[in-house]
XYZ file of C-alpha atoms in Angstrom:
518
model
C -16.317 0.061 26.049
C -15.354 -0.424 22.383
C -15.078 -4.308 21.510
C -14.693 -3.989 17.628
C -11.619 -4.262 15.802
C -9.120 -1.750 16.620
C -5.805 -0.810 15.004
C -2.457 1.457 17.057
C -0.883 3.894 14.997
C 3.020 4.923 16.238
C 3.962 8.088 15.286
C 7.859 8.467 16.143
C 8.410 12.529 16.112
C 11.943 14.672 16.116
C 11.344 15.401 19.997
C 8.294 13.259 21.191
C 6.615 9.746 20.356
C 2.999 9.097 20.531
C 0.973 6.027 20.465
C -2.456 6.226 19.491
C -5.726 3.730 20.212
C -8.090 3.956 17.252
C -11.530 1.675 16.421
C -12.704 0.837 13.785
C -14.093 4.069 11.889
C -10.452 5.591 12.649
C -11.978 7.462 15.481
C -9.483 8.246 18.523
C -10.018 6.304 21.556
C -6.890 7.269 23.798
C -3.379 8.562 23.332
C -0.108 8.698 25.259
C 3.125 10.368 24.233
C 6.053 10.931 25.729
C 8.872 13.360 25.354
C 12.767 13.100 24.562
C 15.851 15.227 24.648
C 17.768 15.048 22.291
C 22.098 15.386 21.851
C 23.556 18.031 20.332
C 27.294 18.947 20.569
C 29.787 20.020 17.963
C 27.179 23.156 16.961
C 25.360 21.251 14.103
C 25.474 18.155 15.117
C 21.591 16.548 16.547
C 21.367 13.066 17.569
C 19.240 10.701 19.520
C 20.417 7.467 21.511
C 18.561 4.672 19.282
C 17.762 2.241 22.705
C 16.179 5.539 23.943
C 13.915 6.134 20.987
C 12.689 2.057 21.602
C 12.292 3.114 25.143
C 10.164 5.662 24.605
C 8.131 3.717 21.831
C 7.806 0.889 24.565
C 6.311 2.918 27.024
C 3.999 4.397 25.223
C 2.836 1.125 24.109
C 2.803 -0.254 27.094
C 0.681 2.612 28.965
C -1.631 3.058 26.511
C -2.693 -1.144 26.553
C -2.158 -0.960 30.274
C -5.140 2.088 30.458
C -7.057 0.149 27.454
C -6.794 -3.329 29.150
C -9.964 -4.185 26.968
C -7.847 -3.524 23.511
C -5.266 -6.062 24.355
C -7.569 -8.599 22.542
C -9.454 -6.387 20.116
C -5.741 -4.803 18.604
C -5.961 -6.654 15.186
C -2.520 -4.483 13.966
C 0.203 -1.965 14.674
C 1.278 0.661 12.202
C 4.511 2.886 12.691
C 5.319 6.204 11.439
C 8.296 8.550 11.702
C 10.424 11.468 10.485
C 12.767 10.389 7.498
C 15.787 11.404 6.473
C 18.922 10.593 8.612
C 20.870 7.755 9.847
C 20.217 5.409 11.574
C 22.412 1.995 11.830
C 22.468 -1.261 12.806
C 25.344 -3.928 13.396
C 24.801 -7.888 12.233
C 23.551 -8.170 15.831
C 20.765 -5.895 15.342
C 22.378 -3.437 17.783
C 23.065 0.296 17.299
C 26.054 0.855 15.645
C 26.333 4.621 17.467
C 23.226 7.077 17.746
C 21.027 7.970 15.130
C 21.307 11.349 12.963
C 18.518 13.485 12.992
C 17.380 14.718 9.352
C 18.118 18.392 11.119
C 21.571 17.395 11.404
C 24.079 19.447 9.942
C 27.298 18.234 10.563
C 27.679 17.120 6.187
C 27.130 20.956 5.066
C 30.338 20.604 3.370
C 29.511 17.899 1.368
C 26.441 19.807 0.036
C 28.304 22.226 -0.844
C 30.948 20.203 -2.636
C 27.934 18.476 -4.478
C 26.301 21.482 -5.768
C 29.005 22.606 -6.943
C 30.539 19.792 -8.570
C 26.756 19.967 -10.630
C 25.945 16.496 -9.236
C 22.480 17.775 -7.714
C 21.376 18.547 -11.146
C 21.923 14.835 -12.092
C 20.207 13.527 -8.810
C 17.438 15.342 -9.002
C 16.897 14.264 -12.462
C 16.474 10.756 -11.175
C 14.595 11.269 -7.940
C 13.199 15.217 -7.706
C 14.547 15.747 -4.171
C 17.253 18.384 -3.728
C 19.540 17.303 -1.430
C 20.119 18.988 2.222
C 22.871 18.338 4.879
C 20.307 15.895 6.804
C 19.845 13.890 3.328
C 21.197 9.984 4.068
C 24.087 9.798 1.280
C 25.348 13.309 2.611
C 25.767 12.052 6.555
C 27.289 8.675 4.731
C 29.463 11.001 3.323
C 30.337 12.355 6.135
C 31.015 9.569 7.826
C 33.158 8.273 5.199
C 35.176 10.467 5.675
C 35.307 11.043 9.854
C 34.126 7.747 11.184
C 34.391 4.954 8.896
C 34.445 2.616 11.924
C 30.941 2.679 11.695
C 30.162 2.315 8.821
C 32.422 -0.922 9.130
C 30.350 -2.506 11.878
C 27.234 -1.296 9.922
C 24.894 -3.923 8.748
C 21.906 -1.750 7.685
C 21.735 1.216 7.484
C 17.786 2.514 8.515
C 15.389 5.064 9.148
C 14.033 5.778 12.548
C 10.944 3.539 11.896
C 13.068 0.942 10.539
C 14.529 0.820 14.090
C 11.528 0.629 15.846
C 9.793 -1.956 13.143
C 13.000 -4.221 13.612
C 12.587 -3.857 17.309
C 9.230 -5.109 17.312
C 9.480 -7.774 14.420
C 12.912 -8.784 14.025
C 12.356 -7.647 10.249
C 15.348 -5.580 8.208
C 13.484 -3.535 5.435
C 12.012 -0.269 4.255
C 9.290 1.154 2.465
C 9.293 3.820 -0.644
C 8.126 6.180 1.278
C 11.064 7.019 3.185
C 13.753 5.394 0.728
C 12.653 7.857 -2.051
C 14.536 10.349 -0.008
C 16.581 10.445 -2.456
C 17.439 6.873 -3.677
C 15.029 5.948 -5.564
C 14.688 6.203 -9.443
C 10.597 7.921 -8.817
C 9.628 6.408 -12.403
C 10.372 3.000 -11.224
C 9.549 3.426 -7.345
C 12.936 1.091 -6.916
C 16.672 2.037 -5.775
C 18.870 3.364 -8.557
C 22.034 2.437 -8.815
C 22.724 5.040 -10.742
C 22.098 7.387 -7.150
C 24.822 5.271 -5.744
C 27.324 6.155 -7.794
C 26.282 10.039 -8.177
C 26.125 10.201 -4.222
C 29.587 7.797 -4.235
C 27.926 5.474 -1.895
C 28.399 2.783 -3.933
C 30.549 0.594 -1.447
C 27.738 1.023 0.997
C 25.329 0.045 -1.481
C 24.901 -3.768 0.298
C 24.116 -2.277 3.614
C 20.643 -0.813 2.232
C 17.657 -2.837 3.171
C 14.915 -4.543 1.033
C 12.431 -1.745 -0.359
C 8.603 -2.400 -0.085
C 5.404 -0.667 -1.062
C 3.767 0.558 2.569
C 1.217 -2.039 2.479
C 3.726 -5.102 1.926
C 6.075 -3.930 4.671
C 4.776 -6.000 7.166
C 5.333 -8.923 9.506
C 3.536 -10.559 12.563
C 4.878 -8.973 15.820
C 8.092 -10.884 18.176
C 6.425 -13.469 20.147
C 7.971 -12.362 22.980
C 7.162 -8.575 23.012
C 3.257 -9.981 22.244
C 3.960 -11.435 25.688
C 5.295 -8.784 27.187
C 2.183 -6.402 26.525
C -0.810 -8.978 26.398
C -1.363 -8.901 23.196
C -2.357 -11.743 21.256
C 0.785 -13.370 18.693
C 0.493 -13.483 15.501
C -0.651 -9.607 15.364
C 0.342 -7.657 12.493
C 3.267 -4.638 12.346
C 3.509 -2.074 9.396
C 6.019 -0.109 8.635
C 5.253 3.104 6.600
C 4.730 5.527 5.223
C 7.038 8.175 6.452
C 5.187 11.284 8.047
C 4.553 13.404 5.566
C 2.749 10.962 3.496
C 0.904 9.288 6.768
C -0.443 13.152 7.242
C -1.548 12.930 3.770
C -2.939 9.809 4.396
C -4.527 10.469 7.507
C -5.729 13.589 6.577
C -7.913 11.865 3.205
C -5.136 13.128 1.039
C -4.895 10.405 -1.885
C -6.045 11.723 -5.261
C -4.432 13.655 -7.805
C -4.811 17.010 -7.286
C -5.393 16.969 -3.135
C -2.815 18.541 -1.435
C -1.872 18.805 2.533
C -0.406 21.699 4.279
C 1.166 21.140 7.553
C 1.482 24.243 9.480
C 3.923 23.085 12.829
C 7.428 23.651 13.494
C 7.645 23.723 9.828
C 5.367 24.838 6.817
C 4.834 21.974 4.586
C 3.205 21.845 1.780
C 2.779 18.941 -1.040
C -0.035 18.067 -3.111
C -0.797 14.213 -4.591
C 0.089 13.462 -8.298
C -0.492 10.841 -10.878
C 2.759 11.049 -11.990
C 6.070 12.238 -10.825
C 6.377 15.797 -11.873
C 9.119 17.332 -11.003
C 9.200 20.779 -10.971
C 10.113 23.373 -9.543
C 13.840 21.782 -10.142
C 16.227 21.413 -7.373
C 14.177 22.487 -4.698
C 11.504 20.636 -2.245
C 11.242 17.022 -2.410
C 9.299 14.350 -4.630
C 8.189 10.774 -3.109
C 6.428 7.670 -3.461
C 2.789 7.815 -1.768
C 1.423 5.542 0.855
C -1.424 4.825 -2.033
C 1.179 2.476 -3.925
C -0.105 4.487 -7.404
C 0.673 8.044 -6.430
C 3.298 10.102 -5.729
C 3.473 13.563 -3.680
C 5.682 16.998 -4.813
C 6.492 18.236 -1.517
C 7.527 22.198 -0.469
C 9.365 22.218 2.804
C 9.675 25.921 4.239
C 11.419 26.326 7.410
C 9.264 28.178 9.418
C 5.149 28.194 10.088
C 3.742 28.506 13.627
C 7.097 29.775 14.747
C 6.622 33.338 13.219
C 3.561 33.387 15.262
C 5.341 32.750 18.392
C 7.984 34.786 18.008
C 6.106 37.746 17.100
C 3.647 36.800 20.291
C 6.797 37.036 22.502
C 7.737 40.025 20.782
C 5.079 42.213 19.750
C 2.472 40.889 22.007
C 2.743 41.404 25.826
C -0.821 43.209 26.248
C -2.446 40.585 24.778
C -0.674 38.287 26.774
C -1.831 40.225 30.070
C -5.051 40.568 28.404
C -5.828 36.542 28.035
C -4.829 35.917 31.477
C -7.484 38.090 32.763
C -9.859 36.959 30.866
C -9.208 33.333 30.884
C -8.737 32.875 27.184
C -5.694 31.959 25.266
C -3.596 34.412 23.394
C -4.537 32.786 20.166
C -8.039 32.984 20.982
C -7.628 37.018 21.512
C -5.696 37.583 18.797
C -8.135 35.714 16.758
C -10.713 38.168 17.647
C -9.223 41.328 17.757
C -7.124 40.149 13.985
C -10.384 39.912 12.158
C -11.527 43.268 12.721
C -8.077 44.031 10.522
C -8.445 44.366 6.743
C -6.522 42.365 4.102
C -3.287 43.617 3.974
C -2.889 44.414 7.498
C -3.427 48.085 6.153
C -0.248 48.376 4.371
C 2.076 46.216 6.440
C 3.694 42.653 4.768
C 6.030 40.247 6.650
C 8.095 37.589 5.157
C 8.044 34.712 7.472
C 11.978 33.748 7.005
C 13.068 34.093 10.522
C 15.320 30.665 10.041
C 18.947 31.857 10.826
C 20.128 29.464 8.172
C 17.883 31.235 4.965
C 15.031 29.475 3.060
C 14.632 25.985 1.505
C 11.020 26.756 -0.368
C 9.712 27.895 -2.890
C 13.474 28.826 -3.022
C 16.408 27.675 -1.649
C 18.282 30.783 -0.042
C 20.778 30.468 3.034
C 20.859 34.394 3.108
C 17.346 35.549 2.920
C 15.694 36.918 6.216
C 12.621 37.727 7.640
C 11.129 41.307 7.907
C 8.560 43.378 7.928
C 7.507 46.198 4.864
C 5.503 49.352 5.011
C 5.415 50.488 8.620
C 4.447 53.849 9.545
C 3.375 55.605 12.710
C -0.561 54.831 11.499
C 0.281 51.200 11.913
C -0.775 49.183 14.980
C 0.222 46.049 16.889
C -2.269 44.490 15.426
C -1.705 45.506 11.794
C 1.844 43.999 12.266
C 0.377 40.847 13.961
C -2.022 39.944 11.000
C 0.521 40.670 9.012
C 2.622 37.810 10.108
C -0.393 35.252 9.973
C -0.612 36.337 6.271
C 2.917 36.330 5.906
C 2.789 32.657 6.466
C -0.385 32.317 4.058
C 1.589 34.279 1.438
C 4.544 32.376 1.953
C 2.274 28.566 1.545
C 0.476 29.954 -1.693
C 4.163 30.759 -2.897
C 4.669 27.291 -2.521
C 1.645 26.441 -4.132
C 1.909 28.341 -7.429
C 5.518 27.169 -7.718
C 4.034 23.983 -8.226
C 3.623 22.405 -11.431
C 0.397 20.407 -9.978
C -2.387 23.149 -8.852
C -4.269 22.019 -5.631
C -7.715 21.330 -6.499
C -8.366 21.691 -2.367
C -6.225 21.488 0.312
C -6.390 19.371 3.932
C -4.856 21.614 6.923
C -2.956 19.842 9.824
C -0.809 20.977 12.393
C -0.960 23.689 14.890
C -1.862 25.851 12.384
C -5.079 24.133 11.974
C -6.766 25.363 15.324
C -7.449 28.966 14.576
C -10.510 29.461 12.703
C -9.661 33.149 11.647
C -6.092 31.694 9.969
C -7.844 28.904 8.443
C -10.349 31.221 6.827
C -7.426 33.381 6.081
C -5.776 30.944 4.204
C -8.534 30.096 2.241
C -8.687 33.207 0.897
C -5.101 33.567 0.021
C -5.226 30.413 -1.976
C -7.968 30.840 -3.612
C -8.823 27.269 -2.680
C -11.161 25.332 -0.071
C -9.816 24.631 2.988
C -10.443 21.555 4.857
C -10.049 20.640 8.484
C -9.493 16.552 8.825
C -11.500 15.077 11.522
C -8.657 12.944 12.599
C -6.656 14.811 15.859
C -3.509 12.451 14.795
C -3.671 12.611 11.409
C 0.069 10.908 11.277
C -0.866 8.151 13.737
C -4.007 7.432 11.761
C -1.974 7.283 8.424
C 0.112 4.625 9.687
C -2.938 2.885 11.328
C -4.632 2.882 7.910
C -1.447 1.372 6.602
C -1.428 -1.520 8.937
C -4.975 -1.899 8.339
C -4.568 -2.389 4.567
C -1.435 -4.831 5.693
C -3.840 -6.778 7.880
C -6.344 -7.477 4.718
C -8.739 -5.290 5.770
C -8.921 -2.705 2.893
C -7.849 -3.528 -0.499
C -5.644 -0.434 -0.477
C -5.216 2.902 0.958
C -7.406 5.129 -0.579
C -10.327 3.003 -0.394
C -9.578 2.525 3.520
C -9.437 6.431 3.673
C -12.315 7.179 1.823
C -14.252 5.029 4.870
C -12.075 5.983 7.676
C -11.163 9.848 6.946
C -13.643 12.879 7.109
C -13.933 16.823 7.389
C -14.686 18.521 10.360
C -14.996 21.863 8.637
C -14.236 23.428 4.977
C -13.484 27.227 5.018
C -14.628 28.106 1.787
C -12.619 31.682 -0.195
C -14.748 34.644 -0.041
C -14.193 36.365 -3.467
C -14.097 39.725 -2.139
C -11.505 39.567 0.177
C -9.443 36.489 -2.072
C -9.375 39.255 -5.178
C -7.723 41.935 -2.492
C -5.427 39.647 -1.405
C -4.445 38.421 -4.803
C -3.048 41.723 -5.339
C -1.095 42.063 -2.156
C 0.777 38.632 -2.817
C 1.851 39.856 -6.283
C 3.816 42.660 -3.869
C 4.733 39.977 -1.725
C 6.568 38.345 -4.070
C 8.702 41.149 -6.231
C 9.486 42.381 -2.389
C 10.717 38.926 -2.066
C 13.007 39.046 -5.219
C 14.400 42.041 -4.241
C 15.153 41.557 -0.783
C 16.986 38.175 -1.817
C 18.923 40.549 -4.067
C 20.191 42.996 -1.104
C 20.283 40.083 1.853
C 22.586 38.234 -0.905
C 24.735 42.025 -1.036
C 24.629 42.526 2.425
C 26.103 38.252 3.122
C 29.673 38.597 5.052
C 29.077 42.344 5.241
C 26.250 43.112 7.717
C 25.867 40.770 10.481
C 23.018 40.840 13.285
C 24.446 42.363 16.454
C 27.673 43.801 14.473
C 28.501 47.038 11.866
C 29.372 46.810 8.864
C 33.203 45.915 7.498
């Protein structure tokens, strides 16, 4: 039975919310999560009841210090993680003004439009290298402006989903850079710009916006009375921050210049530590302030990752599916075997990974382009087409990569993603760069943790708490041989991706899936 000092790590998710025991070398003692459905009506529209998301958090906290009875006096501090983007509000009583707004939201397309083409994303982006999106904060606020502005009446804060869970456990009204940089902060000065406000016409709303701290200052000793409520001693310490991307980065021993973390899940994404904002490539992907307090991170969003597997498993695959049932593997674990047998280039075949109805967001933003798949012929196989979509994905990450202005000097793999051995070897030799596995199974939870840890007094600062507490399980180094061949079939990858943008941007309003043309 541990009896050092242990830390929590929260890590809030889109559809789930974990909490996560660690000791005190950031090793992973237990873990519960729990799942949540969310609301969605009105076609774009994806929202969460707030008191449900505390729920959920509750619970999780609760069962995990009711199976750990032990850690209830050996929890020194709580950090807490989450998705950004989004609304979330509060009213002077500290209750929920209505229910939060997913970042995936996409009721305020409209207003994106309107902005781009009023040339007002040139200007923000200029000040804080994000391009804008319909789930971007001043674009719902827009929106509700204009359709509810009740709420934004009653509003006294207006949050992020850990901000909501931090002020349920603390009482506390603030935010961290991490999440506010998305996209109101001036990233030179780390601080709000009021020039933002007034590109993003917010300005009236400008008072509702909550103190902004560096992740390690945005803290405060938990409520008395939930330290009751769970056993825990008072007096115990509550971060809030970073946001998720940047506790993966953190987690995953992301937090020098030149590291860079790809996150193959739901999403691909892809962003790399820098010394100084740099931000190109302009209007697209996202730049924010790191957990590290003297770094920031250039961030690549694509829409798609593990998905393309999936799909092209459901698909493509149902005699490997009957195959790992009778044999008691998993499909990945099959396809992993049989894929390596098939040469770089899945012997002629390339898929583009955009199977996103709405387009692509990185390297490029493109609502038109789709997915497909190049250079079939009656020679080709199942398999052939299947590797082709795990290097389709690889292709599609090293896009991001070179697009870059910082070059990844290696590059930490989290995520689904990260389990197959053949796609992490894969990857390496797409990129041309090492690929490392973090030790850490929760890399996000163990960000936050780290966070807290460094709020506690523990660490002087991030990265020296993740140089102690973050290791590799395995490196996949590039093997030059197959890295040279596959060199030449991304340079194919990518004029086949300029061209198809071309015709999918011809074909928009006159082809349509499941229809002729007009």
């Amino acid at each position: 039975m541990p009896s050092d000092e242990l830390s929590i790590g929260i890590d809030c998710g889109t559809s789930l919310v974990k909490s996560v025991l660690f000791d005190s070398r950031g090793n992973v003692l237990d873990s519960v999560s729990d799942k949540f459905d969310n609301l969605q009506s009105e076609g774009l529209w994806l929202e969460q009841d707030m008191a449900v998301i505390w729920s959920k958090t509750l619970g999780t906290l609760s069962h995990l210090l009711q199976r750990n009875s032990y850690a209830r006096r050996s929890v020194k501090c709580i950090g807490i993680t989450s998705h950004g983007d989004g609304v979330w509000m509060i009213d002077g009583a500290g209750n929920p003004v209505r229910n939060g707004i997913y970042w995936c939201d996409g009721r305020a397309k409209s207003a994106v439009d309107e902005f781009y083409r009023k040339g007002l994303a040139e200007r923000a982006f200029d000040i804080c290298g994000t391009a804008v999106f319909t789930g971007s904060q001043p674009m719902i606020l827009q929106w509700l402006m204009k359709h509810e502005p009740e709420s934004l009446e009653r509003a006294a804060a207006i949050l992020h989903c850990k901000d909501w869970v931090f002020f349920k456990m603390t009482g506390m009204i603030s935010s961290d850079d991490t999440d506010e940089s998305l996209p109101m902060l001036d990233m030179q000065s780390r601080d709000y710009s009021e020039a933002l406000f007034d590109i993003f016409s917010i300005t009236q709303l400008r008072d509702k916006f909550p103190d902004i701290r560096p992740c390690a200052e945005n803290s405060c000793t938990m409520a008395d009375s939930l330290a009751d409520e769970l056993g825990l001693n008072r007096g115990i310490v509550v971060a809030s921050g970073p946001m998720d991307v940047s506790a993966c980065a953190l987690g995953a021993g992301a937090v020098r210049s030149g590291q860079a973390v790809s996150i193959l899940g739901t999403a691909a994404i892809h962003e790399v530590v820098m010394d100084r904002p740099r931000l190109d490539p302009r209007l697209v992907g996202m730049t924010l302030c790191h957990a590290t307090g003297n770094t920031w991170l250039r961030m690549l969003a694509a829409m798609n990752a593990t998905p393309n597997v999936e799909w092209a498993i459901q698909t493509l695959c149902s005699r490997f599916i009957s195959e790992s049932q009778a044999c008691g593997q998993s499909i990945y674990e099959v396809l992993d075997s049989r894929l390596r047998k098939i040469p770089p280039g899945s012997n002629g075949v390339i898929f583009h990974p955009y199977l996103y109805p709405g387009g692509e967001r990185a390297p490029f933003v493109d609502p038109n382009v789709k997915g497909s798949f190049w250079g079939l012929s009656s020679l080709n196989s199942t398999e052939d087409m299947m590797k082709a979509v795990y290097e389709g994905v690889g292709f599609a990450m090293k896009d991001c990569y070179t697009t870059m202005t910082e070059s990844p000097s290696e590059i930490y793999l989290t995520g689904g993603g990260a389990n197959s051995r053949m796609w992490a070897q894969m990857l390496a030799d797409i990129n041309q760069s090492c690929i490392n596995i973090p030790g850490a199974r929760e890399p996000g939870a163990l960000g936050a943790a780290i966070n807290a840890r460094v709020a506690y007094g523990e660490f002087k600062d991030a990265a020296e708490a993740a140089d102690i507490l973050c290791h590799t399980a395995r490196t996949f180094e590039p093997s030059a041989g197959k890295a040279e061949a596959y060199e030449e079939v991304f340079q194919i990858y990518r004029m086949l991706t300029d061209a198809n943008r071309k015709i999918y941007r011809y074909a928009s309003g006159r082809v349509q899936i499941g229809s002729t043309v007009s």
